[in-house]
XYZ file of C-alpha atoms in Angstrom:
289
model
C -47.637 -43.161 20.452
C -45.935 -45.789 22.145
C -48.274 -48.199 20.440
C -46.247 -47.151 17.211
C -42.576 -48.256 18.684
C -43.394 -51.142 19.797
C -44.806 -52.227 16.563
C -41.875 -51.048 14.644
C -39.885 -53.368 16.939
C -41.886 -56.049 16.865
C -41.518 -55.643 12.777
C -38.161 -56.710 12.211
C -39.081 -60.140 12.452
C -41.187 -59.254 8.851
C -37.795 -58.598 6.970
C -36.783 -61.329 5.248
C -33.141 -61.651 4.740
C -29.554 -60.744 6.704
C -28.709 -58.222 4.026
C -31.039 -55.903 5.211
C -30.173 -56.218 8.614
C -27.788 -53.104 8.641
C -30.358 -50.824 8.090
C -32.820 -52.734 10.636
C -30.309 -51.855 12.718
C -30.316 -48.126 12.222
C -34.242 -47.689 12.511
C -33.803 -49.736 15.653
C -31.102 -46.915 16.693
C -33.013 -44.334 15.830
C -36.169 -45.688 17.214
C -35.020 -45.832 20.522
C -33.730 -42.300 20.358
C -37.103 -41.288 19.259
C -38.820 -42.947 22.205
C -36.399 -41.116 24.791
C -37.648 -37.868 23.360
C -41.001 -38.882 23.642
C -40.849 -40.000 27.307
C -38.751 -37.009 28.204
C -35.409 -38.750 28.801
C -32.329 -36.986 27.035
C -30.692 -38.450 24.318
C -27.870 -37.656 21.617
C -28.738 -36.282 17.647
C -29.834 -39.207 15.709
C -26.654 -40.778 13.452
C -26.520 -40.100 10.052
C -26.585 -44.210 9.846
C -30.655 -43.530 10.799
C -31.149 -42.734 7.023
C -30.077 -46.169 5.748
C -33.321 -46.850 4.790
C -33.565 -43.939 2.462
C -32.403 -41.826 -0.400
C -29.310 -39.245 0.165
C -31.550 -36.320 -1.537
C -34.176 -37.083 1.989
C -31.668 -36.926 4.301
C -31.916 -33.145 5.331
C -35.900 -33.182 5.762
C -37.025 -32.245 9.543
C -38.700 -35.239 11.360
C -41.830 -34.739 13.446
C -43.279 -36.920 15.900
C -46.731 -38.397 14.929
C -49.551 -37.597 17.869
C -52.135 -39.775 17.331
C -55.643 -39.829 19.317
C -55.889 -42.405 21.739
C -59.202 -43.718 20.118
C -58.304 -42.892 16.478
C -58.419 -45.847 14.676
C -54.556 -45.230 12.713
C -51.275 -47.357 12.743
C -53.095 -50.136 14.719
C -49.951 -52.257 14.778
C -49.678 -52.241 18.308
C -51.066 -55.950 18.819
C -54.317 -54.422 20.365
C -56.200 -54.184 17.136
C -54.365 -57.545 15.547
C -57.338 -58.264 13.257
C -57.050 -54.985 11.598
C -53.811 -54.675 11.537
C -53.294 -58.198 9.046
C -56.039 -56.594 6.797
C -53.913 -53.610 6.035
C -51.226 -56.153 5.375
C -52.943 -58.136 3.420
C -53.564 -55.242 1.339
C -50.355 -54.141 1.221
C -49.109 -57.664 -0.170
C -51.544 -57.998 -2.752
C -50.629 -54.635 -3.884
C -46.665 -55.555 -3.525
C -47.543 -58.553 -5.975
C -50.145 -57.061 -8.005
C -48.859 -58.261 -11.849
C -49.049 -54.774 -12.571
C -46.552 -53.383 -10.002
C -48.131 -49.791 -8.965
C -45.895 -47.986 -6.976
C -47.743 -44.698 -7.344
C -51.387 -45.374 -5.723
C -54.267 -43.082 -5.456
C -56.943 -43.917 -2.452
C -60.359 -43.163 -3.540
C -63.779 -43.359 -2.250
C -67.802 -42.997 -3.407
C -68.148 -40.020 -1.288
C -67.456 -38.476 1.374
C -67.064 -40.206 5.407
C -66.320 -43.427 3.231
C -62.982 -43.604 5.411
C -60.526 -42.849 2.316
C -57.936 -40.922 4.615
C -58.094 -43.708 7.162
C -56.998 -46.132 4.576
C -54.336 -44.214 3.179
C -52.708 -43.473 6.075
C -53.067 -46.829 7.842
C -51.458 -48.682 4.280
C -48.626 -46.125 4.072
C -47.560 -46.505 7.690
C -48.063 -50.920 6.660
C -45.815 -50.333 3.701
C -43.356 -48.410 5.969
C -43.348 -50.575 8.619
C -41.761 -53.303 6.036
C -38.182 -51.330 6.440
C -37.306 -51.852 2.441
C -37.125 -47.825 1.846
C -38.791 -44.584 1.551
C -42.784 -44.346 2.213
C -44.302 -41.546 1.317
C -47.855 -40.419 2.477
C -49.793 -37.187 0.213
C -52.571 -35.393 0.910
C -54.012 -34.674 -2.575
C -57.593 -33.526 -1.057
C -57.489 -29.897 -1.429
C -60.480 -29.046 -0.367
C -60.474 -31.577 2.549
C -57.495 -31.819 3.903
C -57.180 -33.829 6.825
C -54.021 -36.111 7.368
C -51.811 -33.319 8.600
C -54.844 -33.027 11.803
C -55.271 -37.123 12.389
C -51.482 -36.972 12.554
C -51.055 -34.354 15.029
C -48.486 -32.856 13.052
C -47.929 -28.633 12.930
C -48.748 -26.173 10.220
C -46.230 -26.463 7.526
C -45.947 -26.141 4.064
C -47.249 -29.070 1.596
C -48.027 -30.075 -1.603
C -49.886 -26.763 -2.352
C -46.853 -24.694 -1.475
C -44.490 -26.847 -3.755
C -46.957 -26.941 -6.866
C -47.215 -23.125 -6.430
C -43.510 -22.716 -6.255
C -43.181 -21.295 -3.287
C -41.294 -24.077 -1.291
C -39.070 -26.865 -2.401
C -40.363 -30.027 -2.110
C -37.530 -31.067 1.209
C -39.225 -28.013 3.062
C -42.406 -29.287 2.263
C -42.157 -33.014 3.592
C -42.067 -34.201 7.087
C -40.389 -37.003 8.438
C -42.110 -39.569 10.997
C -40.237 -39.321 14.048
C -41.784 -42.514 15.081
C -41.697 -44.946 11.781
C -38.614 -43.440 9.918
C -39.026 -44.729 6.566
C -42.636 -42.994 6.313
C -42.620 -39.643 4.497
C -45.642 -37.247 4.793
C -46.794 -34.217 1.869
C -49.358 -32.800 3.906
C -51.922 -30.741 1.531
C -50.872 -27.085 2.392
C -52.784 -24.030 2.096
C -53.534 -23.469 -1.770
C -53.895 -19.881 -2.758
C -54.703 -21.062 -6.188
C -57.856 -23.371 -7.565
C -56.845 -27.046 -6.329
C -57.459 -27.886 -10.211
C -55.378 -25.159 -11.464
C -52.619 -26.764 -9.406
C -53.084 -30.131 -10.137
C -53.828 -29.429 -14.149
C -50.100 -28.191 -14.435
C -47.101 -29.661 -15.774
C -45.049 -29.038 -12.218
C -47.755 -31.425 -10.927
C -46.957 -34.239 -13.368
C -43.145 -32.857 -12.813
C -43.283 -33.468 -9.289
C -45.089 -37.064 -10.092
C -42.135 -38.283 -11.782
C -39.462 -36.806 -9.521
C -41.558 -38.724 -6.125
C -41.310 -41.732 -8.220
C -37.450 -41.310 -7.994
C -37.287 -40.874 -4.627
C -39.679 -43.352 -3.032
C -40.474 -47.200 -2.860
C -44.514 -46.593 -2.788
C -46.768 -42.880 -2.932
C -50.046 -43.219 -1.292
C -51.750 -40.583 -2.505
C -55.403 -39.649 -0.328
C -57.479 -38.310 -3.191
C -61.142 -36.488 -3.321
C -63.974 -38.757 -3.843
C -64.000 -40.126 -7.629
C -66.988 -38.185 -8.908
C -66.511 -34.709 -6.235
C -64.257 -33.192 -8.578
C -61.909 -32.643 -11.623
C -59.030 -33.113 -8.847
C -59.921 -37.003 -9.064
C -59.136 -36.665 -12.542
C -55.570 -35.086 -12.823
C -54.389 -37.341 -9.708
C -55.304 -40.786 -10.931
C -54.030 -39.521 -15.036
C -50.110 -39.295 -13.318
C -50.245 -42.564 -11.054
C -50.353 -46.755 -11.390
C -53.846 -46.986 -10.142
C -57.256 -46.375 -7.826
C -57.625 -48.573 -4.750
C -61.857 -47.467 -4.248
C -62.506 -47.758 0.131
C -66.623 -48.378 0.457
C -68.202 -48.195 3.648
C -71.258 -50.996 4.111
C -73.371 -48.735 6.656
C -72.408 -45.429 4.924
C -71.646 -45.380 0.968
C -74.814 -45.255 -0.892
C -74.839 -47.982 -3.854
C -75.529 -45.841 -6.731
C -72.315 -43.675 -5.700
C -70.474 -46.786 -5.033
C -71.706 -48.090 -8.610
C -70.853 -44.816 -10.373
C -67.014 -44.657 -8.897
C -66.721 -48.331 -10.145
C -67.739 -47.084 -13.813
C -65.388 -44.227 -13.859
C -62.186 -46.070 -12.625
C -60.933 -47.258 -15.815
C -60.760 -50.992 -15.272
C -56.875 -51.433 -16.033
C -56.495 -48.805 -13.326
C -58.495 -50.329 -10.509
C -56.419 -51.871 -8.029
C -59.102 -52.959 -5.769
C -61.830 -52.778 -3.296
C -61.173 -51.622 0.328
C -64.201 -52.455 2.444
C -63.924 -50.153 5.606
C -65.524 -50.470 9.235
C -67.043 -54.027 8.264
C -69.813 -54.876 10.474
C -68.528 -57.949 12.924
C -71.562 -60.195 11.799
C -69.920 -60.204 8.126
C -66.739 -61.289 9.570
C -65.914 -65.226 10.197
C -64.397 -66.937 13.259
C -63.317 -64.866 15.872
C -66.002 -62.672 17.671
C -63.425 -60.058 18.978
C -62.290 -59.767 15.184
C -62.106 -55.361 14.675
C -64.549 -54.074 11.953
C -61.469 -52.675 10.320
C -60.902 -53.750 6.580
């Protein structure tokens, strides 16, 4: 995960004004602390200061480190991958100045293998890596949950757990050990029906209450037309951004989840694993969009 640290480093030169520069400081603190633990070298508690970057109420939540696959194709802000790594911040600025502001944004695909979860984590740890406050990351896919896996991070309690009252939502959320102003919901382990949980008023509940406590919410949501679950997720947020694979999402799907994304609540396209003879310039360019 070292590819991680040294992008947050390299990061700071992204914020924009002095003002924030306290709280660059502090991730900068904390982020070498971090990489000691990581490489085995011992080093103190991390500061309270560490939290600048985020609300009072997330200050108590455990931090985890991220352990990433070598190969995996997340968080490629390491300089290795640069081609894929402005896409995901190209899509984070047009979503920053979309006229409609959406803070709350569900990722979406046509089906299945589409490379939804990819996208939603790669955009969360982009809006993160920005330093201007809480990130969070949720795993709204029930019935295929997979960011807690591509993360590396342990079995823990998760959104399930909180909608089913049996955890409060600090004991269900995670902490990035590595990017500190990224926040992770992992799915859980629903005893319930994922639609009985989602059709609830503690789900729209919790909406508003994340809303409060962070700058953006990825959400990673089933496929538009798998499930009710599509449904109840996109009803509490600001919009759908739809990821479509070239070599993989079949057209009439792809057509389909356009028609049933109501058009005020379609953020945008996300065209994933883009064959290199659609991209211009730069042979080396990564297929990652």
């Amino acid at each position: 995960m070292s590819k991680v640290f040294d992008a947050l480093a390299r990061e700071q030169a992204a914020v924009p004004n002095a003002a924030q520069s306290g709280a660059l400081s502090a991730l900068l603190e904390e982020l070498a602390s971090a990489k000691a633990k990581l490489s085995g070298a011992p080093s103190e508690k991390l500061s309270a200061a560490s939290n600048a970057g985020a609300p009072s109420a997330l200050s108590a939540i455990r931090t985890a480190p991220l352990r990433i696959a070598q190969r995996a194709p997340l968080l490629p802000f390491d300089g290795e991958h640069a081609q894929g790594a402005e896409q995901y911040r190209i899509a984070r600025t047009r979503i920053a100045q979309h006229p409609n502001h959406p803070s709350m944004i569900v990722v979406s695909s046509a089906g299945r293998g589409d490379g939804k979860s990819v996208t939603a984590i790669n955009l969360a740890g982009s809006f993160s890596l920005k330093a201007e406050g809480a990130i969070l990351l949720v795993d709204a896919d029930f019935r295929h949950s997979s960011i807690r896996k591509q993360l590396g991070l342990g079995a823990a309690s998760g959104l399930a757990e909180v909608l089913e009252g049996k955890c409060a939502l600090e004991e269900g959320l995670t902490r990035a050990e590595q990017l500190p102003n990224l926040y992770i919901l992992p799915a859980g382990d629903p005893a319930a029906n994922p639609g009985e949980l989602l059709d609830s008023e503690r789900w729209r509940e919790l909406a508003r209450r994340l809303r409060q406590l962070f700058g953006y919410i990825v959400v990673d949501s089933p496929p538009v037309a798998a499930v009710a679950d599509y449904e109840l997720i996109q009803s509490v947020s600001d919009g759908t951004l739809l990821v479509l694979r070239p070599d993989h999402t079949r057209r009439s799907l792809a057509a389909e989840a356009l028609k049933a994304i109501p058009q005020k609540k379609l953020i945008g396209v996300v065209m994933n694993s883009v064959p290199k003879r659609f991209w211009f310039g730069d042979e080396e360019r990564t297929s990652a969009s």
